[in-house]
Coordinates of C-alpha atoms and ligand atoms in Angstrom, one line a residue:
M24 CA 104.7 74.0 5.6
C25 CA 104.4 71.1 3.3
G26 CA 106.8 68.3 2.7
I27 CA 108.5 66.9 -0.2
M28 CA 110.1 63.5 -0.6
G29 CA 111.1 61.6 -3.7
V30 CA 113.2 58.6 -4.1
V31 CA 114.4 56.7 -7.3
G32 CA 115.7 53.3 -7.8
A33 CA 115.1 51.9 -4.0
K34 CA 114.2 48.5 -3.3
D35 CA 110.8 49.6 -1.6
A36 CA 109.8 53.3 -2.3
V37 CA 107.0 53.0 -0.3
S38 CA 108.7 52.9 3.2
I39 CA 111.3 55.3 2.4
L40 CA 108.4 57.8 1.0
V41 CA 106.5 57.5 4.5
E42 CA 109.7 57.6 6.5
G43 CA 110.7 60.6 4.9
L44 CA 107.3 62.4 5.1
Q45 CA 107.3 61.3 9.0
H46 CA 110.4 63.3 9.3
L47 CA 109.2 66.3 7.7
S48 CA 105.9 66.0 9.7
Y49 CA 107.3 68.7 11.9
R50 CA 107.0 71.5 9.3
G51 CA 103.0 71.3 9.8
Y52 CA 100.4 69.5 7.3
D53 CA 96.8 68.6 7.4
A54 CA 96.9 66.3 4.5
A55 CA 99.4 63.3 3.0
G56 CA 100.2 61.2 0.0
V57 CA 102.1 59.2 -2.1
A58 CA 102.5 58.0 -6.0
V59 CA 104.4 55.3 -6.7
L60 CA 105.5 53.6 -10.3
T61 CA 104.8 49.8 -10.1
D62 CA 106.6 47.2 -11.8
K63 CA 103.9 47.3 -14.4
G64 CA 104.8 50.7 -15.3
Q65 CA 101.7 52.0 -13.8
I66 CA 101.4 55.2 -11.3
E67 CA 99.6 54.5 -8.3
I68 CA 98.6 57.0 -5.8
R69 CA 97.2 56.5 -2.2
K70 CA 96.3 60.1 -0.2
S71 CA 93.9 61.2 2.1
A72 CA 93.1 64.2 4.3
G73 CA 94.5 64.0 7.9
S74 CA 97.5 62.4 9.7
L75 CA 100.3 60.4 8.4
D76 CA 98.7 57.6 10.1
K77 CA 95.9 57.9 7.9
L78 CA 97.5 57.5 5.0
K79 CA 99.3 54.4 6.4
S80 CA 96.3 52.6 7.3
L81 CA 95.2 53.4 3.6
L82 CA 98.6 51.5 2.4
V83 CA 98.0 48.6 4.5
G84 CA 94.4 48.5 2.7
E85 CA 95.4 48.9 -0.1
P86 CA 99.5 48.2 -0.4
V87 CA 101.4 49.4 -3.6
N88 CA 105.0 48.7 -4.3
G89 CA 107.7 50.0 -6.7
R90 CA 111.1 51.4 -6.5
T91 CA 110.5 54.7 -7.6
G92 CA 107.7 57.5 -6.1
V93 CA 106.9 60.8 -4.6
G94 CA 105.8 61.7 -1.4
H95 CA 104.3 64.9 -0.1
T96 CA 102.8 66.3 3.0
R97 CA 100.4 69.1 2.1
W98 CA 99.5 72.6 4.4
A99 CA 96.6 73.8 2.3
T100 CA 96.8 76.9 0.7
H101 CA 94.7 76.6 -2.4
G102 CA 91.5 74.5 -1.6
A103 CA 90.6 72.8 1.5
P104 CA 92.8 70.3 3.2
T105 CA 90.7 67.3 1.5
D106 CA 91.3 63.7 0.3
C107 CA 91.1 65.6 -3.3
N108 CA 93.4 68.3 -2.7
A109 CA 96.2 66.3 -1.2
H110 CA 99.0 65.8 -3.3
P111 CA 100.3 64.0 -5.5
H112 CA 98.2 65.4 -8.7
T113 CA 97.9 63.6 -12.1
D114 CA 97.2 64.6 -15.3
A115 CA 94.2 63.0 -17.3
S116 CA 96.1 60.4 -18.5
G117 CA 97.4 58.9 -15.1
K118 CA 100.7 58.9 -16.3
L119 CA 102.5 61.9 -14.9
A120 CA 102.2 62.7 -11.0
V121 CA 103.3 66.1 -9.5
I122 CA 103.9 67.4 -6.0
H123 CA 104.4 71.1 -5.1
N124 CA 105.6 73.1 -2.3
G125 CA 104.6 77.2 -2.5
I126 CA 102.2 78.8 -4.3
I127 CA 101.5 79.7 -8.4
E128 CA 100.4 83.1 -8.2
N129 CA 98.7 82.8 -12.2
E130 CA 97.4 79.9 -11.0
R131 CA 93.9 81.3 -11.8
A132 CA 94.6 82.7 -15.5
L133 CA 96.3 79.4 -16.3
R134 CA 93.5 77.2 -14.9
Q135 CA 90.8 79.4 -16.8
K136 CA 92.7 79.0 -19.9
L137 CA 93.5 75.2 -19.6
A138 CA 89.6 74.5 -18.6
G139 CA 89.1 76.4 -22.0
E140 CA 91.3 73.8 -23.7
G141 CA 89.3 71.0 -22.6
Y142 CA 91.5 70.2 -19.5
V143 CA 89.0 69.0 -16.5
F144 CA 90.0 69.7 -12.9
R145 CA 89.6 67.4 -10.3
S146 CA 91.0 69.6 -7.6
Q147 CA 91.2 73.4 -6.4
T148 CA 94.8 73.1 -6.0
D149 CA 97.4 75.1 -8.0
T150 CA 99.4 72.1 -8.3
E151 CA 97.1 70.5 -10.6
V152 CA 97.3 73.0 -13.2
V153 CA 101.4 72.3 -13.2
A154 CA 100.4 68.3 -13.8
H155 CA 97.9 69.4 -16.8
L156 CA 100.3 72.3 -18.3
I157 CA 103.3 69.6 -18.1
A158 CA 101.1 67.0 -20.0
K159 CA 100.1 69.5 -22.6
Y160 CA 103.7 70.3 -23.9
L161 CA 104.3 66.3 -23.7
G162 CA 101.4 66.0 -25.9
E163 CA 103.5 68.5 -28.1
T164 CA 106.1 66.1 -28.7
C165 CA 108.4 67.0 -25.9
D166 CA 110.5 64.9 -23.4
L167 CA 109.5 65.5 -19.7
H168 CA 112.6 67.7 -19.5
C169 CA 111.7 70.2 -22.3
A170 CA 107.8 69.8 -21.2
L171 CA 108.9 70.6 -17.8
Q172 CA 111.4 73.5 -18.7
K173 CA 108.4 75.2 -20.6
T174 CA 105.8 75.4 -17.9
L175 CA 108.5 76.7 -15.6
Q176 CA 108.5 79.5 -18.0
I177 CA 104.7 80.1 -17.9
I178 CA 104.1 79.7 -14.1
S179 CA 105.0 82.7 -11.5
G180 CA 105.5 82.2 -7.8
A181 CA 107.2 80.2 -5.6
Y182 CA 107.7 76.3 -6.2
A183 CA 109.8 73.4 -5.1
L184 CA 108.3 70.8 -7.7
V185 CA 109.0 67.1 -8.2
V186 CA 107.3 65.2 -11.2
M187 CA 107.5 61.5 -12.2
Y188 CA 106.4 60.4 -15.4
A189 CA 105.6 56.6 -16.0
D190 CA 107.1 56.6 -20.0
E191 CA 110.9 57.9 -18.1
P192 CA 110.3 55.5 -15.4
D193 CA 114.2 55.4 -14.6
R194 CA 113.9 59.2 -13.0
I195 CA 112.3 61.8 -11.1
Y196 CA 112.5 65.6 -12.1
A197 CA 112.9 68.5 -9.2
A198 CA 112.4 72.2 -9.9
R199 CA 113.1 75.0 -7.2
K200 CA 112.4 78.8 -6.9
D201 CA 112.3 80.8 -3.6
S202 CA 111.5 77.3 -1.9
P203 CA 114.1 74.7 -1.0
L204 CA 115.1 71.4 -1.9
V205 CA 117.6 69.3 -1.3
I206 CA 119.2 66.1 -3.7
G207 CA 120.4 63.2 -1.5
I208 CA 123.1 60.6 -3.6
G209 CA 122.6 57.2 -2.2
K210 CA 124.6 54.1 -3.0
D211 CA 121.9 52.6 -4.6
A212 CA 119.3 55.5 -4.7
G213 CA 118.5 58.9 -5.8
Y214 CA 116.7 60.7 -3.3
V215 CA 115.3 64.8 -3.1
A216 CA 113.4 66.5 -0.6
S217 CA 112.3 69.3 1.1
D218 CA 114.6 69.4 4.0
I219 CA 117.9 67.6 5.4
P220 CA 116.6 65.6 8.0
A221 CA 114.3 63.8 5.8
L222 CA 117.2 62.2 3.7
L223 CA 119.5 61.7 7.1
P224 CA 118.6 58.1 7.2
Y225 CA 119.6 57.5 3.8
T226 CA 122.4 59.6 2.8
R227 CA 124.7 62.4 4.2
E228 CA 126.2 63.0 0.5
M229 CA 123.8 66.0 -0.3
L230 CA 123.2 68.7 -3.0
L231 CA 121.3 71.8 -2.5
L232 CA 119.6 73.3 -5.3
E233 CA 119.9 76.9 -6.0
D234 CA 116.7 79.1 -7.3
G235 CA 115.7 78.4 -11.0
D236 CA 117.9 75.1 -10.9
V237 CA 116.0 72.0 -12.4
A238 CA 117.5 68.6 -11.7
R239 CA 117.1 65.2 -12.9
V240 CA 117.5 62.4 -10.3
T241 CA 118.0 58.8 -11.4
K242 CA 119.3 56.1 -9.0
D243 CA 123.2 56.8 -9.8
A244 CA 123.6 59.8 -11.0
V245 CA 122.1 63.8 -11.0
I246 CA 122.4 66.1 -13.6
V247 CA 121.6 69.7 -12.8
W248 CA 120.4 72.6 -15.3
D249 CA 120.8 76.3 -14.1
R250 CA 117.8 79.0 -14.7
D251 CA 119.0 79.4 -18.2
D252 CA 119.1 75.7 -19.1
V253 CA 122.4 75.1 -18.9
I254 CA 123.9 72.0 -17.2
T255 CA 126.1 73.2 -14.4
E256 CA 127.8 71.6 -11.4
R257 CA 126.7 72.1 -8.0
L258 CA 128.8 70.6 -5.7
P259 CA 127.5 67.8 -3.3
K260 CA 128.2 68.4 0.6
T261 CA 128.4 65.8 3.4
I262 CA 125.8 67.3 6.0
T263 CA 127.7 66.4 9.6
W264 CA 124.7 66.6 11.9
D265 CA 124.0 63.4 13.2
Q266 CA 120.5 62.0 13.3
E267 CA 120.0 62.3 17.2
A268 CA 120.1 66.0 16.6
A269 CA 117.0 65.5 14.9
D270 CA 115.3 62.9 17.0
K271 CA 113.6 63.7 20.0
G272 CA 115.8 61.1 22.2
E273 CA 114.8 60.7 25.8
H274 CA 112.5 63.9 25.5
M275 CA 108.4 63.6 25.2
T276 CA 108.3 66.1 22.8
F277 CA 110.9 68.1 20.6
M278 CA 110.1 71.6 22.0
D279 CA 110.7 69.7 25.7
K280 CA 113.8 68.6 24.2
E281 CA 114.7 72.2 22.2
I282 CA 114.0 73.8 25.7
D283 CA 116.4 72.2 27.6
E284 CA 119.2 72.4 25.0
Q285 CA 119.2 76.5 25.3
P286 CA 122.3 76.5 27.4
D287 CA 124.2 74.1 25.0
A288 CA 123.2 76.1 22.1
A289 CA 124.3 79.3 23.8
E290 CA 127.7 77.6 24.3
R291 CA 127.7 76.6 20.8
L292 CA 127.1 80.1 19.6
L293 CA 129.5 81.7 21.8
A294 CA 132.5 79.2 20.9
S295 CA 131.7 80.4 17.0
P296 CA 133.2 83.0 15.0
L297 CA 131.0 86.1 15.2
M298 CA 130.0 87.7 11.4
R299 CA 132.5 89.9 9.9
H300 CA 131.3 93.1 8.7
A301 CA 131.8 96.7 8.8
V302 CA 130.1 98.8 11.5
P303 CA 126.6 100.2 9.8
E304 CA 125.4 103.9 10.0
R305 CA 122.4 102.3 11.0
V306 CA 120.4 99.1 11.1
S307 CA 117.0 97.9 9.8
F308 CA 115.6 94.6 10.8
V309 CA 113.3 92.7 9.2
A310 CA 111.6 89.4 10.8
C311 CA 108.5 87.6 11.6
G312 CA 107.1 86.5 14.8
S313 CA 109.5 85.5 17.5
A314 CA 112.3 86.8 15.0
Y315 CA 110.6 90.2 15.1
H316 CA 110.5 90.0 19.1
A317 CA 114.5 89.2 18.9
S318 CA 114.8 92.1 16.4
I319 CA 113.1 94.5 19.1
I320 CA 115.7 93.2 21.6
G321 CA 118.4 94.0 18.9
R322 CA 117.3 97.0 17.9
E323 CA 117.3 98.3 22.3
L324 CA 121.0 96.5 22.4
L325 CA 122.6 98.0 19.1
G326 CA 121.3 101.6 20.9
R327 CA 122.5 100.9 24.4
L328 CA 125.9 99.3 23.7
A329 CA 127.0 100.5 20.1
Q330 CA 124.8 103.6 19.9
I331 CA 123.7 102.6 16.3
P332 CA 120.1 103.9 15.7
A333 CA 118.0 100.7 14.7
D334 CA 114.6 100.2 13.4
V335 CA 112.6 97.1 13.4
K336 CA 110.1 96.1 10.6
I337 CA 107.4 93.1 10.3
A338 CA 108.7 91.8 6.9
S339 CA 105.4 91.3 5.6
E340 CA 104.1 94.8 6.0
M341 CA 107.6 96.1 4.9
R342 CA 106.3 95.6 1.1
Y343 CA 103.8 98.1 1.6
E344 CA 105.8 101.2 2.7
P345 CA 107.4 103.9 0.5
E346 CA 110.1 102.8 -1.6
L347 CA 112.7 105.4 0.5
P348 CA 116.4 105.0 -0.4
L349 CA 118.2 103.0 2.4
D350 CA 121.5 103.7 1.1
D351 CA 123.3 104.3 4.7
T352 CA 121.3 101.1 5.9
L353 CA 122.2 97.9 7.1
C354 CA 119.4 95.3 6.1
L355 CA 119.7 92.7 9.2
A356 CA 116.9 89.7 8.6
V357 CA 116.6 87.4 11.1
S358 CA 115.3 83.9 10.8
Q359 CA 115.6 80.8 12.1
S360 CA 114.7 78.8 9.0
G361 CA 116.2 81.2 6.7
E362 CA 113.3 80.2 4.2
T363 CA 110.4 82.7 5.7
A364 CA 109.1 84.3 2.5
D365 CA 108.2 87.5 3.9
T366 CA 111.7 88.3 5.4
L367 CA 112.8 87.1 2.5
A368 CA 111.2 89.8 -0.2
A369 CA 111.6 92.2 2.7
L370 CA 115.6 91.4 2.2
R371 CA 115.4 91.8 -1.5
Q372 CA 113.3 94.9 -1.6
S373 CA 115.9 96.7 1.0
K374 CA 118.7 95.5 -1.4
R375 CA 116.8 97.1 -4.2
R376 CA 116.5 100.1 -2.4
G377 CA 120.4 100.6 -1.6
A378 CA 120.8 98.8 2.1
K379 CA 123.5 96.4 2.5
A380 CA 122.2 92.9 3.5
A381 CA 122.9 90.5 6.6
A382 CA 121.0 88.3 8.2
I383 CA 121.2 86.1 11.1
V384 CA 120.3 82.6 10.5
N385 CA 120.2 78.8 11.7
V386 CA 120.0 76.9 8.6
Q387 CA 122.9 76.8 6.3
D388 CA 122.5 77.3 2.4
S389 CA 119.0 78.5 3.4
S390 CA 117.6 81.1 0.9
I391 CA 118.1 84.0 3.4
A392 CA 121.5 82.7 3.8
R393 CA 122.4 83.1 0.6
E394 CA 121.5 86.0 -0.3
A395 CA 123.0 88.4 2.4
E396 CA 126.4 89.6 1.8
S397 CA 127.3 88.5 5.4
V398 CA 125.8 86.0 7.8
Q399 CA 125.8 85.3 11.2
W400 CA 124.9 81.9 12.1
M401 CA 122.6 80.7 15.4
H402 CA 124.3 77.3 15.8
A403 CA 121.2 76.5 17.6
G404 CA 121.2 72.9 15.7
P405 CA 118.2 71.5 14.0
E406 CA 114.7 73.1 15.8
I407 CA 111.9 70.9 14.5
A408 CA 109.4 72.2 17.3
V409 CA 106.9 74.6 15.2
A410 CA 107.3 77.2 18.3
T411 CA 110.6 78.3 18.2
T412 CA 112.5 78.1 21.6
K413 CA 116.4 78.2 21.3
G414 CA 115.9 79.8 17.9
Y415 CA 114.8 82.8 19.6
T416 CA 117.5 82.6 22.7
T417 CA 120.3 82.3 19.7
Q418 CA 118.7 85.2 17.6
I419 CA 118.9 87.4 20.8
L420 CA 122.5 86.1 21.9
S421 CA 123.9 86.8 18.3
L422 CA 122.3 90.3 18.5
L423 CA 124.4 90.8 22.3
R424 CA 127.3 89.7 20.4
L425 CA 127.2 92.0 17.4
A426 CA 126.0 94.9 19.6
L427 CA 128.9 94.5 22.0
E428 CA 131.4 94.1 19.2
W429 CA 130.4 97.1 17.1
G430 CA 130.3 99.0 20.5
K431 CA 133.9 97.7 21.0
T432 CA 134.7 99.1 17.4
R433 CA 133.1 102.4 18.0
E434 CA 134.9 102.8 21.1
V435 CA 131.3 103.2 23.0
L436 CA 132.5 100.5 25.3
S437 CA 135.9 101.0 26.9
A438 CA 138.5 98.0 26.9
R439 CA 137.5 97.2 30.5
D440 CA 133.9 97.6 29.6
A441 CA 134.7 94.7 27.1
R442 CA 136.9 92.7 29.0
E443 CA 133.9 92.4 31.6
W444 CA 131.4 91.8 29.0
E445 CA 133.1 88.8 27.9
E446 CA 133.0 87.1 31.2
Q447 CA 129.5 88.3 31.4
L448 CA 128.9 86.3 28.3
N449 CA 130.8 83.3 29.3
R450 CA 128.3 83.1 32.2
I451 CA 125.0 82.8 30.2
P452 CA 124.9 79.1 29.6
G453 CA 125.2 78.3 33.6
L454 CA 122.8 81.2 33.9
M455 CA 120.2 79.7 31.7
R456 CA 120.9 76.0 33.3
E457 CA 120.1 77.1 36.4
T458 CA 116.7 79.1 35.7
L459 CA 115.9 75.9 33.9
A460 CA 116.7 73.7 36.9
D461 CA 113.8 75.4 38.6
R462 CA 111.1 73.5 36.9
D463 CA 108.8 72.3 39.6
R464 CA 106.8 76.1 40.4
V465 CA 106.0 76.3 36.9
D466 CA 104.4 73.1 36.7
Q467 CA 102.3 73.5 39.9
F468 CA 101.6 77.0 38.7
A469 CA 100.5 75.3 35.0
T470 CA 98.3 73.0 36.7
A471 CA 96.4 76.0 38.7
H472 CA 96.2 78.2 35.4
I473 CA 94.8 75.7 33.2
A474 CA 91.9 77.7 31.8
P475 CA 91.9 81.5 32.8
R476 CA 89.5 83.4 30.3
L477 CA 92.7 86.2 29.6
V478 CA 96.0 86.1 29.8
F479 CA 98.1 89.3 29.8
F480 CA 101.8 89.7 29.2
I481 CA 103.1 93.2 30.6
G482 CA 106.6 94.8 30.7
R483 CA 108.5 97.9 29.7
G484 CA 111.5 98.3 27.7
L485 CA 113.0 94.9 27.0
D486 CA 111.0 93.5 29.2
Y487 CA 108.0 94.3 26.7
A488 CA 109.9 92.2 24.1
T489 CA 109.6 89.0 26.5
A490 CA 106.0 89.7 27.1
L491 CA 105.3 89.6 23.5
E492 CA 107.3 86.1 23.1
G493 CA 105.8 84.7 26.7
A494 CA 102.3 85.7 25.2
L495 CA 103.2 84.1 21.5
K496 CA 104.5 80.7 23.0
L497 CA 101.4 80.9 25.2
K498 CA 98.6 81.2 22.6
E499 CA 100.6 79.6 19.7
I500 CA 100.7 76.0 21.5
S501 CA 97.9 76.1 24.4
Y502 CA 95.6 78.3 21.9
L503 CA 94.6 80.3 25.7
N504 CA 93.7 83.9 24.7
A505 CA 97.1 85.7 25.9
E506 CA 98.1 89.6 24.8
A507 CA 100.8 91.6 25.5
Y508 CA 101.3 95.0 26.1
A509 CA 104.0 97.5 26.8
A510 CA 102.8 98.0 30.8
G511 CA 102.6 101.8 30.4
E512 CA 99.7 101.3 27.8
L513 CA 97.4 99.4 29.8
K514 CA 95.4 102.3 31.1
H515 CA 95.1 103.6 27.4
G516 CA 92.8 101.0 26.6
P517 CA 93.4 97.2 27.6
I518 CA 92.9 97.7 31.3
A519 CA 89.1 97.8 30.7
L520 CA 89.6 93.7 29.9
I521 CA 90.5 92.8 33.5
E522 CA 88.3 91.2 35.8
N523 CA 88.5 89.1 38.4
D524 CA 89.4 85.8 36.1
A525 CA 92.3 87.3 34.0
L526 CA 96.0 86.5 34.7
V527 CA 98.8 89.2 34.1
V528 CA 102.0 87.8 33.9
A529 CA 104.4 91.0 35.0
V530 CA 107.9 91.0 33.7
C531 CA 110.2 93.1 35.8
T532 CA 114.0 92.3 35.3
Q533 CA 114.7 95.9 34.2
S534 CA 116.9 97.5 36.8
E535 CA 115.5 101.4 36.2
L536 CA 111.8 99.8 35.3
T537 CA 110.5 97.7 37.9
S538 CA 109.0 100.4 39.9
K539 CA 106.9 101.5 37.1
T540 CA 106.0 97.9 36.2
I541 CA 105.0 97.5 39.7
S542 CA 102.8 100.2 39.7
N543 CA 101.1 98.6 36.7
I544 CA 100.8 95.4 38.9
R545 CA 99.0 97.6 41.6
E546 CA 96.6 98.8 38.8
V547 CA 95.6 95.3 37.4
K548 CA 95.0 94.1 41.3
A549 CA 92.9 96.7 42.1
R550 CA 90.9 95.1 39.5
G551 CA 90.6 91.8 40.5
A552 CA 93.5 90.2 38.3
S553 CA 95.8 87.3 39.9
V554 CA 99.5 88.3 38.9
L555 CA 102.5 86.3 38.5
A556 CA 105.7 88.6 38.6
L557 CA 109.2 87.5 36.9
C558 CA 111.9 89.3 38.8
R559 CA 115.7 89.0 39.5
K560 CA 116.7 87.4 42.9
S561 CA 117.3 90.8 44.5
D562 CA 114.0 92.3 43.7
E563 CA 112.4 89.0 45.5
A564 CA 111.2 90.7 48.6
R565 CA 109.2 93.8 46.7
L566 CA 107.6 91.7 44.6
K567 CA 106.1 89.4 46.9
A568 CA 104.7 92.5 48.6
E569 CA 102.6 93.1 45.3
A570 CA 102.3 90.0 43.3
D571 CA 100.5 86.6 43.7
E572 CA 103.4 84.7 42.9
V573 CA 107.1 85.2 42.3
W574 CA 109.5 83.3 39.9
T575 CA 113.0 84.8 40.3
L576 CA 115.7 84.6 37.8
P577 CA 119.5 84.9 38.7
D578 CA 120.6 88.5 39.0
A579 CA 122.6 89.8 35.5
P580 CA 122.9 93.1 33.3
D581 CA 119.7 94.3 32.0
A582 CA 121.0 93.3 28.4
V583 CA 121.3 89.6 29.6
M584 CA 118.2 89.5 31.2
P585 CA 115.7 88.5 28.0
L586 CA 117.9 85.6 27.4
L587 CA 116.9 84.2 31.2
A588 CA 113.1 85.4 31.6
I589 CA 111.9 83.8 28.7
L590 CA 112.9 80.5 29.7
P591 CA 110.1 79.7 32.2
L592 CA 107.5 81.7 29.7
Q593 CA 108.3 78.9 27.1
R594 CA 108.1 76.5 29.8
L595 CA 105.1 77.6 31.0
A596 CA 103.3 77.4 27.7
Y597 CA 104.7 74.0 27.5
E598 CA 103.2 72.7 30.5
T599 CA 100.1 74.4 29.6
A600 CA 99.6 73.1 26.5
L601 CA 100.4 69.6 27.9
L602 CA 97.5 69.6 30.3
R603 CA 95.6 70.9 28.1
G604 CA 95.7 68.1 25.4
C605 CA 97.2 70.5 22.9
S606 CA 99.7 69.0 20.1
V607 CA 103.0 70.5 21.4
D608 CA 105.1 69.9 18.7
K609 CA 102.6 70.9 16.1
P610 CA 100.0 73.3 17.0
R611 CA 97.1 73.9 14.9
N612 CA 97.4 75.8 11.7
L613 CA 100.7 76.9 12.2
A614 CA 103.8 75.5 10.2
K615 CA 107.7 75.4 11.0
S616 CA 108.7 77.5 7.8
V617 CA 106.2 79.6 6.3
T618 CA 107.3 79.7 2.7
V619 CA 104.5 81.7 1.5
E620 CA 103.5 85.1 1.8
Ligands
F6R702 C1 106.5 80.8 16.9 C2 107.5 81.1 15.9 C3 107.6 82.2 14.7 C4 108.7 82.3 14.1 C5 108.4 82.7 12.3 C6 109.7 83.4 11.7 O1 107.0 80.5 17.9 O2 108.3 80.3 15.7 O3 107.0 83.0 14.9 O4 109.5 82.7 14.3 O5 107.3 82.2 11.7 O6 110.5 82.3 11.6 P1 111.7 82.1 11.2 O7 112.5 82.8 12.3 O8 112.1 80.7 10.7 O9 111.8 83.1 10.1

């Protein structure tokens, strides 16, 4: 969601800004722009709605050169995705340029006040308010540092802001609150970006800003002030990922690569240490989207393997619930990015209500990881495609490991069970490889079902969570009308939608529940639906007698099946999206990291 790139002191700022934005484009955007300080000391802006290619053409037609600049990919929140709402935004003099991720919540009141004072707005964005405010304080004999600090005291909401000013040409300023910003320390230049991959081609020495920080970046130094405007030391970190991990390599898309990487990610996770945390009395999961589906599985696993009661909350809904005490509860936030605004807010609310806080997170130094007392790292490596795949399975595997560990500590699992589980865990990467190898059946099925009017995913127990995730994958990248239902709920309403042209994907991997789901398969078949069933190899014959098509999965304990069953469904969504000509890695209207409420 929105991308920020800035550079000071480079030979060719424009090419660095454009390349950086390219690396950030996976986050989702609908407009892009750059501001460059020319050798004549003027700020020149090029920006447009649409893709980065449009911006590049604009830069070919109207080139601009300079050593310092800022660039942005915008995902529209305040105002439509138009040229004029694209960032950077300037003040009236054009000497100041601002880019911004996040939302300024008191924008309307500030806009009215500034308009009353004679400031003229050219866009509908909240960011332009920031540009005028800084300009106003610059006019009151402030320097840029002081004008920015005064502005930050007035605005509320979430922001990562980067500002450049023609009268202070050797520097850019960066400020963060609830939205990530990374400073890159290069040999001959300073950099700032909203995410690490944008900076990897230039430097591995990075400094991760904390909430409330303001940084001044020049070509050879960085100074950071904390939330009290006191100079503070933030130690740089050396980023060890290789660029390849953030590149597509041989694959056509990031999603294809990330689907294939899942067995390796599982192996890495299994070889890594487990989070240390006292066994909780009860757990309350907070998460969004796929992480919410992984949490539903987590709730079931904690109950079965550790007898720990748990509930799962959609993070965006939590803020509306009564603020009852959560003293004996561990709030477990599950988030690939570690930056999802609703999950972060739910974690904070739980802490205020007395809960302990832990998190399952992929991205190091992300906001959720910093605010949790304990973190279980997912070890998925960078996930670039908007639709999560390896993020989802590493979340489930993390939860399975935690449930087993706590089950052992609470003596719900015997020493023998625990040893057997060790073996089962070690088999998982191999089982995932075996499941992924069977690609042809998925391709053929996707070709035959390119445009069903309606797709229902059904399942019971852990299979219901897989159905939810399978439907989400299909709808978000192929734009098909896909919904998931607990199989037993069909007859309470949704079955009214079943006609001859409906496709039903029945997930039947749970040993005790397969017979029950088979009766639901019969119900939908009787009403004309075609049925694709997913089951274990050992259930193949039973399901072949019921469904139009059967995909089998290796046999494994029930608790492991969600890690396998989702793989062909990810692939089905992927192939269907490709065949339908959809933008697989960057589906419409979606962003990778949802940093707004
Ligand atoms: C779906 C998807 C989203 C995310 C959700 C939470 O494929 O990727 O539903 O799962 O936005 O994101 P994180 O895990 O980063 O908090």
